[in-house]
PDB file of C-alpha atoms in Angstrom:
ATOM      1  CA  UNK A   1       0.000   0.000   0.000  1.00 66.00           C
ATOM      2  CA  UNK A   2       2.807   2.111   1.228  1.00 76.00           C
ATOM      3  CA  UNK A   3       4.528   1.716  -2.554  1.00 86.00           C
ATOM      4  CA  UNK A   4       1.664   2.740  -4.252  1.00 83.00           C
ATOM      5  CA  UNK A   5       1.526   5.773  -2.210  1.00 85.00           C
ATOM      6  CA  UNK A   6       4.722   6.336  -2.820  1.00 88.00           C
ATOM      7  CA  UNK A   7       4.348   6.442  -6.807  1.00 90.00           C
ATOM      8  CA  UNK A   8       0.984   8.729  -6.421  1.00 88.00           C
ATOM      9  CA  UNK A   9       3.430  11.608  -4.749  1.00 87.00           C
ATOM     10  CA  UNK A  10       5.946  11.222  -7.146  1.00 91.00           C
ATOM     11  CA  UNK A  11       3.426  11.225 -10.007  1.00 91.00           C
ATOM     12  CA  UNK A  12       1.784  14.751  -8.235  1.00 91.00           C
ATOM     13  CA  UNK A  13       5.275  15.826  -7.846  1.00 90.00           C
ATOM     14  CA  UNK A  14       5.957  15.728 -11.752  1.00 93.00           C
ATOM     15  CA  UNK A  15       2.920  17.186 -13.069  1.00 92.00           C
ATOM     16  CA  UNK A  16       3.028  19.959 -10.662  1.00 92.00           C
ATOM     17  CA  UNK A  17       7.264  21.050 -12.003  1.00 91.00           C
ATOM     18  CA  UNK A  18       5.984  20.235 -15.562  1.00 92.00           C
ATOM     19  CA  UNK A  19       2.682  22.724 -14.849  1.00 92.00           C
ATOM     20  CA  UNK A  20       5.048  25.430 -13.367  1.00 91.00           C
ATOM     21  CA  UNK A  21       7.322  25.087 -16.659  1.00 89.00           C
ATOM     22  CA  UNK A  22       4.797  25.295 -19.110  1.00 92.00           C
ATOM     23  CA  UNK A  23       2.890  28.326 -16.992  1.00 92.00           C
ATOM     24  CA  UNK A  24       5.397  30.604 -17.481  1.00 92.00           C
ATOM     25  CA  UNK A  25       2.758  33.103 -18.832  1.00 94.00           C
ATOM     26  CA  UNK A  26       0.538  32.785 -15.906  1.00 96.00           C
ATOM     27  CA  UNK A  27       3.573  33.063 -13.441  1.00 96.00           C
ATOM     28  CA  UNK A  28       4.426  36.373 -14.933  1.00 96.00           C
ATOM     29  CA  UNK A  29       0.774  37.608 -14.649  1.00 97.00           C
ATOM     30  CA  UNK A  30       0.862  36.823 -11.480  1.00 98.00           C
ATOM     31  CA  UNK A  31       4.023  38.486 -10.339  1.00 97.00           C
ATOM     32  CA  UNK A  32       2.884  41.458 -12.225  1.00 97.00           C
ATOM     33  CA  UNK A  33      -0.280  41.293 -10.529  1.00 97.00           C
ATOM     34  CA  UNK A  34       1.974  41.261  -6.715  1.00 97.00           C
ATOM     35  CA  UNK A  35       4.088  43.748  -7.969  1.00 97.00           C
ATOM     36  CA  UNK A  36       1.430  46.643  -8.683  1.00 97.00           C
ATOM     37  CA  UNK A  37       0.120  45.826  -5.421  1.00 96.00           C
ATOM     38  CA  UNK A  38       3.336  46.506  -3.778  1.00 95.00           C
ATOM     39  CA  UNK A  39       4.455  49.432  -5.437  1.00 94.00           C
ATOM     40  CA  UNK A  40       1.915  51.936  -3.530  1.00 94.00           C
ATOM     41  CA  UNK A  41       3.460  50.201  -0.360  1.00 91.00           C
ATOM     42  CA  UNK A  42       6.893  51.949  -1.503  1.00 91.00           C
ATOM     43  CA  UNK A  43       8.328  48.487  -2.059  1.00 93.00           C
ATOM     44  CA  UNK A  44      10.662  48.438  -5.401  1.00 93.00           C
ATOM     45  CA  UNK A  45      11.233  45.099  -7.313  1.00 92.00           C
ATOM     46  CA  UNK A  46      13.056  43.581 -10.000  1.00 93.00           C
ATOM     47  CA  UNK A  47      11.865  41.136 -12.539  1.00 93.00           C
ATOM     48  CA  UNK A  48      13.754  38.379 -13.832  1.00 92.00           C
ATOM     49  CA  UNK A  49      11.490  36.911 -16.174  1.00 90.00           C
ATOM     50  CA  UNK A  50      13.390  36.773 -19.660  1.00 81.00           C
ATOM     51  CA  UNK A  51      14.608  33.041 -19.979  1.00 76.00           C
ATOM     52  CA  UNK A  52      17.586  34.073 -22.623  1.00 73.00           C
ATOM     53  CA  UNK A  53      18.756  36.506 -19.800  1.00 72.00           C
ATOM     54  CA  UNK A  54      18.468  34.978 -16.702  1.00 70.00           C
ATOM     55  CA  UNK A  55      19.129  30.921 -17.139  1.00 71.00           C
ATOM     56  CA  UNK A  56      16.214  29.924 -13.976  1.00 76.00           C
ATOM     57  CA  UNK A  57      13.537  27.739 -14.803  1.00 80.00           C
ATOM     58  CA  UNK A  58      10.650  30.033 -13.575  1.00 90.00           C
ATOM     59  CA  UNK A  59      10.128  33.938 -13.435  1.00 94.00           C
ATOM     60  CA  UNK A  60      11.282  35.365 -10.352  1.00 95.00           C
ATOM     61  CA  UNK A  61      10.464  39.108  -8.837  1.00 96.00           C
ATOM     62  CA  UNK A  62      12.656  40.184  -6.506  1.00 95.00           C
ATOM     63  CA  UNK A  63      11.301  42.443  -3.872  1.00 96.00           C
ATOM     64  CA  UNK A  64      13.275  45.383  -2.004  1.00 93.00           C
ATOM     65  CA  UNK A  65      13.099  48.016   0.249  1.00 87.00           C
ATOM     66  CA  UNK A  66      13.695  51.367  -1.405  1.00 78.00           C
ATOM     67  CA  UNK A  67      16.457  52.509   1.190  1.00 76.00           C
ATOM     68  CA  UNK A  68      18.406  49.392   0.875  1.00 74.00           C
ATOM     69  CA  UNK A  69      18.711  46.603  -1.047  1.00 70.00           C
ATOM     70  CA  UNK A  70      20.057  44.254   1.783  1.00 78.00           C
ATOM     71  CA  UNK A  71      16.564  43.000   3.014  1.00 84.00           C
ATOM     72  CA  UNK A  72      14.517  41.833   0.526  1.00 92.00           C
ATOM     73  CA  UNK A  73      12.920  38.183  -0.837  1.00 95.00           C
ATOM     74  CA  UNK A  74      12.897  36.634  -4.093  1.00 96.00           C
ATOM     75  CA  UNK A  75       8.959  35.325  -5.234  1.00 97.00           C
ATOM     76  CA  UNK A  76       8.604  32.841  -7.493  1.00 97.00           C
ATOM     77  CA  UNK A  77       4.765  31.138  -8.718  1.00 97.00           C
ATOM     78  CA  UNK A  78       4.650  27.716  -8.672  1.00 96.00           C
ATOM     79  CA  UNK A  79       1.551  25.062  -9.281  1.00 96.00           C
ATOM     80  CA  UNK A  80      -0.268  23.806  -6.941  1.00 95.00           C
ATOM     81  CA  UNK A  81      -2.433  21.013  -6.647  1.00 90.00           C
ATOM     82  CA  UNK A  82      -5.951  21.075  -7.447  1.00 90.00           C
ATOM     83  CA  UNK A  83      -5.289  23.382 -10.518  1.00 90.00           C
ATOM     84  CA  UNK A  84      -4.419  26.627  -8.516  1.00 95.00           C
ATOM     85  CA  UNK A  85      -1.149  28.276  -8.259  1.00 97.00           C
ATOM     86  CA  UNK A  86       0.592  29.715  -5.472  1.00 97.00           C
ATOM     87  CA  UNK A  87       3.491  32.396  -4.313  1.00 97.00           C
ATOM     88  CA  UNK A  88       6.431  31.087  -3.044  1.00 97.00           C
ATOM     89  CA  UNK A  89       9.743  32.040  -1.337  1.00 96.00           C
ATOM     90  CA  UNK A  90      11.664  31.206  -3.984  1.00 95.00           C
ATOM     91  CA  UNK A  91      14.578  29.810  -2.187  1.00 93.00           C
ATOM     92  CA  UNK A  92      12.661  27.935  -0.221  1.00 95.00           C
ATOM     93  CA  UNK A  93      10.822  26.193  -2.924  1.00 91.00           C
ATOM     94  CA  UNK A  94       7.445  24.291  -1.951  1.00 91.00           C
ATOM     95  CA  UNK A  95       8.465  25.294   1.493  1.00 95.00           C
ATOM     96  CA  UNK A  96       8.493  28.438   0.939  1.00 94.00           C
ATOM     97  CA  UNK A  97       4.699  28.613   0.213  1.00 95.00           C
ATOM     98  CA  UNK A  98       3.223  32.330   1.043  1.00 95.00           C
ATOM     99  CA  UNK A  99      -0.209  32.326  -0.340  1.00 94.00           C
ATOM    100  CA  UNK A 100      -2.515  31.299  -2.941  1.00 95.00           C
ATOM    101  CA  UNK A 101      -2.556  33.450  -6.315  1.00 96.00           C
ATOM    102  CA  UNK A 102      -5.610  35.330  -7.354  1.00 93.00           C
ATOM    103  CA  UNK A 103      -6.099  37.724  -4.147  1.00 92.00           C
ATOM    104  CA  UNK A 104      -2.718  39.928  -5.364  1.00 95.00           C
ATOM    105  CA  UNK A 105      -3.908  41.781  -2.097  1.00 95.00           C
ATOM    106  CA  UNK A 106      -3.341  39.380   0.121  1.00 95.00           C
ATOM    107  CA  UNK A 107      -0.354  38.163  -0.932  1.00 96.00           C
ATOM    108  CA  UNK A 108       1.193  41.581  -0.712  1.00 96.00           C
ATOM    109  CA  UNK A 109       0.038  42.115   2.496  1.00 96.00           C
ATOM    110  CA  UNK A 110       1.752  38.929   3.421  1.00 95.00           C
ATOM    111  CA  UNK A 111       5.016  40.290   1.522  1.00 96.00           C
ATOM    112  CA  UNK A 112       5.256  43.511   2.977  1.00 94.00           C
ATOM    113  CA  UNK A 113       4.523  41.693   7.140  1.00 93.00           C
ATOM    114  CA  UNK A 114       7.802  39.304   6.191  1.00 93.00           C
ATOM    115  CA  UNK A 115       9.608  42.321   4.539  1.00 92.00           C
ATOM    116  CA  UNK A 116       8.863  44.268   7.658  1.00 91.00           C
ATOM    117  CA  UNK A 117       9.956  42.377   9.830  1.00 90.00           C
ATOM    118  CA  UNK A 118      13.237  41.699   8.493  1.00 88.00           C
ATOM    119  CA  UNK A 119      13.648  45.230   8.200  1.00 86.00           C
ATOM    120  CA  UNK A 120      13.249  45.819  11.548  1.00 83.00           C
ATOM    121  CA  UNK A 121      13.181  42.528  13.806  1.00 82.00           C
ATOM    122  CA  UNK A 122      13.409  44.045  17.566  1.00 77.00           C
ATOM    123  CA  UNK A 123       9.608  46.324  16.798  1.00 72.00           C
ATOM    124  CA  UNK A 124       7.649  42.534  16.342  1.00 60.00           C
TER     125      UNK A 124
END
């Protein structure tokens, strides 16, 4: 029981990295989408989405403090299961899930709370 199991994850695993390659267009809408939300929150970014240019298998956005460009995280959209996709710490991978995509809101919010607090760990 515990083999078949086994070959069901694996399976999942597969489909969801060959999803997240072939959905490079929706990654990018989706970054785009967090990245307007941030930019009224005086967060500044940097998009690494041109495959001939930057040799990573998915679009990343990298997201900065204005003042310094020392504290900041790298984004990345991967799929999920159940058809959705999701934002992600990129260096984390998987593990680095933030939040679903399709509330660009939410995720920002969820952004600029981590960025915060890296910025200034002793106020939380």
């Amino acid at each position: 029981m515990g083999e078949v199991r086994d070959l069901a994850v694996r399976a999942e695993r597969r489909l969801l990295r060959l999803r997240t390659r072939w959905g490079r267009e929706t990654a990018v809408r989706y970054l785009d989408d967090l990245a307007a939300e941030l930019a009224p929150e005086g967060w500044r970014f940097m998009k690494f989405y041109r495959r001939e240019e930057f040799a990573v298998p998915v679009p990343l956005l990298w997201v900065h403090a204005r003042a310094t460009k020392d504290v900041g995280m790298v984004v990345s959209v991967l799929a999920t299961s159940g058809c959705t996709w999701g934002y992600h710490e990129a260096q984390f991978g998987r593990h680095g899930y933030l939040c679903l995509c399709g509330d660009a809101g939410a995720a920002a919010a969820q952004v600029d709370r981590l960025l915060k607090h890296r910025l200034f760990p002793s106020t939380w």
